[in-house]
XYZ file of N, CA and C in Angstrom:
420
model
N 94.812 109.919 89.840
C 95.324 108.727 90.488
C 94.358 107.584 90.197
N 94.927 106.458 89.843
C 94.146 105.257 89.564
C 93.736 104.572 90.872
N 92.651 103.808 90.802
C 92.166 103.066 91.973
C 93.238 102.119 92.510
N 93.924 101.425 91.609
C 94.958 100.467 92.027
C 96.124 101.170 92.726
N 96.477 102.378 92.264
C 97.555 103.137 92.915
C 97.148 103.545 94.324
N 95.903 104.007 94.457
C 95.409 104.416 95.769
C 95.452 103.236 96.746
N 94.960 102.101 96.300
C 94.947 100.912 97.155
C 96.373 100.482 97.510
N 97.257 100.531 96.541
C 98.647 100.140 96.750
C 99.310 101.044 97.797
N 99.054 102.349 97.707
C 99.620 103.283 98.687
C 99.054 103.002 100.074
N 97.743 102.772 100.148
C 97.136 102.439 101.452
C 97.825 101.228 102.062
N 98.086 100.244 101.258
C 98.749 99.041 101.754
C 100.195 99.328 102.170
N 100.868 100.212 101.455
C 102.227 100.616 101.840
C 102.224 101.339 103.188
N 101.146 102.061 103.464
C 101.008 102.731 104.761
C 100.633 101.750 105.874
N 100.329 100.511 105.492
C 99.890 99.471 106.437
C 98.613 99.897 107.163
N 97.693 100.471 106.392
C 96.420 100.939 106.936
C 95.276 100.092 106.401
N 94.290 99.836 107.246
C 93.042 99.245 106.773
C 92.274 100.337 106.033
N 91.213 99.959 105.350
C 90.399 100.974 104.693
C 89.820 101.949 105.710
N 89.402 101.448 106.851
C 88.860 102.319 107.903
C 89.932 103.282 108.412
N 91.129 102.767 108.673
C 92.224 103.631 109.143
C 92.594 104.674 108.092
N 92.588 104.275 106.828
C 92.907 105.219 105.757
C 91.852 106.307 105.673
N 90.592 105.933 105.880
C 89.522 106.939 105.844
C 89.722 107.964 106.955
N 90.089 107.496 108.137
C 90.348 108.401 109.264
C 91.592 109.241 109.008
N 92.596 108.637 108.430
C 93.870 109.290 108.111
C 93.666 110.455 107.135
N 92.773 110.242 106.151
C 92.540 111.253 105.117
C 91.337 112.148 105.394
N 90.552 111.815 106.427
C 89.383 112.624 106.751
C 88.240 112.441 105.774
N 88.086 111.211 105.272
C 86.975 110.890 104.387
C 86.239 109.686 104.965
N 85.096 109.373 104.411
C 84.323 108.243 104.929
C 84.920 106.909 104.491
N 84.584 105.877 105.227
C 84.995 104.523 104.862
C 84.430 104.163 103.493
N 83.179 104.523 103.251
C 82.556 104.262 101.941
C 83.331 104.934 100.811
N 83.848 106.130 101.072
C 84.631 106.833 100.048
C 85.882 106.039 99.701
N 86.614 105.576 100.716
C 87.839 104.798 100.467
C 87.493 103.529 99.700
N 86.443 102.846 100.103
C 86.026 101.632 99.394
C 85.683 101.948 97.936
N 84.988 103.049 97.718
C 84.610 103.451 96.365
C 85.818 103.853 95.528
N 86.797 104.519 96.139
C 88.024 104.883 95.416
C 88.733 103.620 94.938
N 88.858 102.653 95.832
C 89.604 101.437 95.513
C 88.882 100.554 94.502
N 87.578 100.588 94.493
C 86.811 99.800 93.533
C 86.666 100.523 92.187
N 87.032 101.812 92.166
C 86.895 102.579 90.937
C 85.483 103.097 90.699
N 84.645 103.020 91.720
C 83.271 103.501 91.594
C 83.202 105.022 91.664
N 84.153 105.613 92.377
C 84.235 107.071 92.503
C 85.632 107.499 92.102
N 85.720 108.617 91.410
C 87.059 109.137 91.113
C 87.636 109.744 92.395
N 88.929 109.701 92.487
C 89.619 110.201 93.680
C 89.742 111.711 93.556
N 89.148 112.462 94.498
C 89.213 113.925 94.417
C 90.657 114.434 94.508
N 90.877 115.588 93.923
C 92.219 116.178 93.905
C 92.794 116.311 95.318
N 91.981 116.757 96.275
C 92.523 116.962 97.619
C 92.951 115.651 98.274
N 92.276 114.558 97.957
C 92.661 113.255 98.509
C 93.943 112.773 97.834
N 94.030 112.933 96.530
C 95.243 112.553 95.802
C 96.447 113.346 96.310
N 96.281 114.655 96.442
C 97.379 115.513 96.922
C 97.853 115.077 98.300
N 96.903 114.885 99.210
C 97.271 114.526 100.576
C 97.943 113.156 100.606
N 97.428 112.213 99.852
C 97.988 110.866 99.824
C 99.423 110.888 99.305
N 99.653 111.583 98.190
C 101.005 111.658 97.628
C 101.955 112.423 98.544
N 101.465 113.495 99.150
C 102.302 114.265 100.067
C 102.732 113.419 101.263
N 101.792 112.703 101.859
C 102.123 111.865 103.010
C 103.089 110.750 102.622
N 102.927 110.204 101.433
C 103.871 109.194 100.950
C 105.266 109.801 100.787
N 105.327 111.005 100.243
C 106.621 111.688 100.080
C 107.281 111.960 101.432
N 106.488 112.393 102.402
C 107.039 112.685 103.721
C 107.515 111.415 104.418
N 106.776 110.348 104.245
C 107.155 109.079 104.862
C 108.484 108.578 104.306
N 108.741 108.886 103.055
C 109.904 108.352 102.375
C 111.085 109.294 102.286
N 110.973 110.481 102.810
C 112.096 111.407 102.782
C 112.603 111.697 101.384
N 111.763 112.242 100.521
C 112.146 112.478 99.130
C 113.280 113.478 98.991
N 113.477 114.338 99.950
C 114.503 115.374 99.831
C 115.884 114.779 99.561
N 116.189 113.636 100.156
C 117.504 113.027 99.981
C 117.699 112.458 98.575
N 116.627 112.067 97.888
C 116.738 111.394 96.600
C 116.485 112.296 95.403
N 115.898 113.455 95.598
C 115.464 114.275 94.470
C 116.153 115.632 94.512
N 116.744 116.001 93.396
C 117.308 117.344 93.273
C 116.165 118.349 93.204
N 116.477 119.600 93.442
C 115.466 120.645 93.329
C 115.036 120.802 91.879
N 113.771 121.110 91.698
C 113.234 121.240 90.346
C 113.973 122.316 89.554
N 114.344 123.418 90.203
C 115.007 124.492 89.463
C 116.392 124.070 88.994
N 117.020 123.121 89.678
C 118.300 122.588 89.212
C 118.083 121.662 88.013
N 117.113 120.781 88.141
C 116.822 119.827 87.066
C 116.350 120.545 85.813
N 115.463 121.514 85.984
C 114.877 122.212 84.836
C 115.709 123.413 84.380
N 116.754 123.724 85.149
C 117.648 124.851 84.824
C 116.875 126.158 84.641
N 116.025 126.439 85.611
C 115.202 127.648 85.555
C 116.068 128.893 85.729
N 115.775 129.939 84.971
C 116.500 131.202 85.176
C 116.186 131.776 86.554
N 117.107 132.522 87.085
C 116.976 133.090 88.429
C 115.674 133.881 88.600
N 115.289 134.643 87.591
C 114.059 135.455 87.678
C 112.834 134.563 87.876
N 112.791 133.415 87.183
C 111.669 132.500 87.332
C 111.705 131.841 88.706
N 112.887 131.453 89.156
C 113.028 130.826 90.472
C 112.456 131.728 91.558
N 112.788 132.984 91.511
C 112.412 133.920 92.567
C 110.911 134.196 92.626
N 110.172 133.876 91.574
C 108.718 134.081 91.591
C 107.955 132.777 91.835
N 108.670 131.688 91.993
C 108.032 130.376 92.133
C 107.873 129.984 93.605
N 106.687 129.509 94.003
C 106.471 129.088 95.394
C 107.411 127.973 95.850
N 107.815 127.074 94.951
C 108.733 125.999 95.343
C 110.069 126.594 95.795
N 110.520 127.636 95.121
C 111.755 128.328 95.479
C 111.578 129.060 96.813
N 110.467 129.758 96.935
C 110.185 130.528 98.152
C 110.253 129.645 99.395
N 109.729 128.434 99.307
C 109.693 127.539 100.458
C 110.811 126.495 100.445
N 111.780 126.684 99.536
C 112.922 125.760 99.419
C 112.445 124.309 99.373
N 111.446 124.076 98.531
C 110.833 122.757 98.420
C 110.799 122.273 96.978
N 111.913 122.401 96.299
C 111.997 121.993 94.897
C 111.778 120.514 94.683
N 111.938 119.708 95.715
C 111.657 118.271 95.613
C 110.161 117.993 95.715
N 109.392 118.998 96.151
C 107.935 118.876 96.270
C 107.201 119.839 95.340
N 107.863 120.294 94.290
C 107.240 121.263 93.384
C 105.928 120.741 92.828
N 105.846 119.430 92.612
C 104.618 118.812 92.097
C 103.455 118.958 93.069
N 103.735 119.115 94.339
C 102.689 119.238 95.358
C 102.190 120.673 95.509
N 103.034 121.621 95.222
C 102.749 123.032 95.510
C 102.027 123.686 94.334
N 100.802 124.143 94.571
C 100.078 124.873 93.531
C 100.770 126.204 93.269
N 100.650 126.664 92.042
C 101.219 127.955 91.679
C 102.671 127.907 91.258
N 103.285 126.708 91.188
C 104.662 126.637 90.722
C 104.701 127.049 89.251
N 105.828 127.597 88.843
C 105.955 128.167 87.505
C 106.594 127.141 86.560
N 105.856 126.147 86.174
C 106.371 125.105 85.286
C 106.128 125.505 83.835
N 107.166 125.403 83.036
C 107.083 125.781 81.621
C 106.616 127.228 81.469
N 107.034 128.082 82.388
C 106.801 129.505 82.260
C 105.534 130.063 82.870
N 104.620 129.198 83.320
C 103.382 129.725 83.906
C 102.776 128.721 84.877
N 102.054 129.231 85.882
C 101.358 128.326 86.805
C 100.138 127.701 86.117
N 99.722 126.554 86.575
C 98.534 125.877 86.043
C 97.319 126.266 86.876
N 96.148 126.213 86.263
C 94.929 126.677 86.929
C 94.302 125.651 87.855
N 94.572 124.371 87.635
C 93.950 123.350 88.471
C 94.949 122.238 88.770
N 94.625 121.452 89.794
C 95.470 120.314 90.170
C 95.570 119.328 89.011
N 94.467 119.041 88.342
C 94.504 118.060 87.262
C 95.374 118.543 86.102
N 95.317 119.830 85.763
C 96.194 120.380 84.721
C 97.654 120.287 85.157
N 97.897 120.608 86.415
C 99.258 120.563 86.954
C 99.798 119.141 86.909
N 99.004 118.166 87.338
C 99.483 116.788 87.398
C 99.741 116.200 86.010
N 98.998 116.637 84.999
C 99.290 116.186 83.634
C 100.711 116.567 83.243
N 101.117 117.754 83.622
C 102.466 118.224 83.341
C 103.490 117.560 84.268
N 103.165 117.483 85.553
C 104.108 116.927 86.531
C 104.422 115.454 86.267
N 103.438 114.705 85.818
C 103.666 113.278 85.582
C 104.657 113.020 84.461
N 104.979 114.051 83.676
C 105.977 113.936 82.612
C 107.333 114.493 83.049
N 107.410 115.028 84.261
C 108.605 115.725 84.745
C 109.519 114.785 85.525
N 110.807 115.022 85.414
C 111.807 114.197 86.089
C 111.682 114.252 87.614
N 111.325 115.393 88.167
C 111.221 115.523 89.625
C 110.166 114.554 90.160
N 108.991 114.567 89.563
C 107.918 113.679 89.995
C 108.239 112.227 89.650
N 108.859 111.995 88.505
C 109.140 110.616 88.104
C 110.158 109.939 89.015
N 111.094 110.695 89.583
C 112.028 110.103 90.552
C 111.241 109.596 91.760
N 110.306 110.387 92.222
C 109.451 110.011 93.349
C 108.615 108.779 93.010
N 107.951 108.785 91.856
C 107.075 107.672 91.507
C 107.849 106.401 91.183
N 108.994 106.531 90.542
C 109.791 105.342 90.216
C 110.300 104.661 91.480
N 110.662 105.451 92.467
C 111.149 104.883 93.721
C 110.101 103.957 94.329
N 108.832 104.326 94.197
C 107.758 103.534 94.793
C 107.018 102.663 93.798
N 107.401 102.717 92.522
C 106.733 101.884 91.533
C 105.346 102.367 91.188
N 105.092 103.646 91.386
C 103.782 104.226 91.071
C 103.716 104.619 89.604
N 102.506 104.709 89.112
C 102.287 105.285 87.797
C 102.555 104.366 86.631
N 102.994 103.156 86.867
C 103.254 102.265 85.739
C 101.961 101.581 85.332
N 101.760 101.454 84.050
C 100.588 100.764 83.548
C 100.536 99.327 84.029
N 101.711 98.717 84.212
C 101.785 97.342 84.657
C 101.184 97.193 86.052
N 101.526 98.093 86.981
C 100.988 98.004 88.342
C 99.482 98.222 88.329
N 99.016 99.215 87.577
C 97.583 99.483 87.532
C 96.830 98.286 86.953
N 97.388 97.659 85.939
C 96.740 96.495 85.347
C 96.700 95.336 86.333
N 97.788 95.134 87.061
C 97.824 94.067 88.058
C 96.771 94.293 89.131
N 96.596 95.554 89.531
C 95.649 95.867 90.585
C 94.201 95.602 90.181
N 93.917 95.499 88.886
C 92.541 95.294 88.428
C 92.200 93.827 88.220
N 93.163 92.949 88.276
C 92.902 91.530 88.024
C 92.200 90.872 89.164
């Protein structure tokens, strides 16, 4: 997650930096450092931030299940955590999902794949996240 995206989401939540730090369970200095780009945003902070944004926006109504979009065979569906928890609209959030035939070992590996997937892109497009244009604007 880019610094500008993090700041933009905080503003969408209508939170001050202090409130966001309390919301995420990190220090105020950490939030300030994330937004300035002095510190990279840890995976757990990125995951929690995106999850809370998804919950606030009710993604279930706008996003089909990943197994429908990706046309996963039944055998793959039944071994995937997204299927187990009937959360195909949040497959990008759930570690251990079986994308392209195998689970990824880390959040960063998973997100590289998810950011190219239609399920995640529906979520990000709705909020204008992930565009180079927004990130560039946030740095000016």
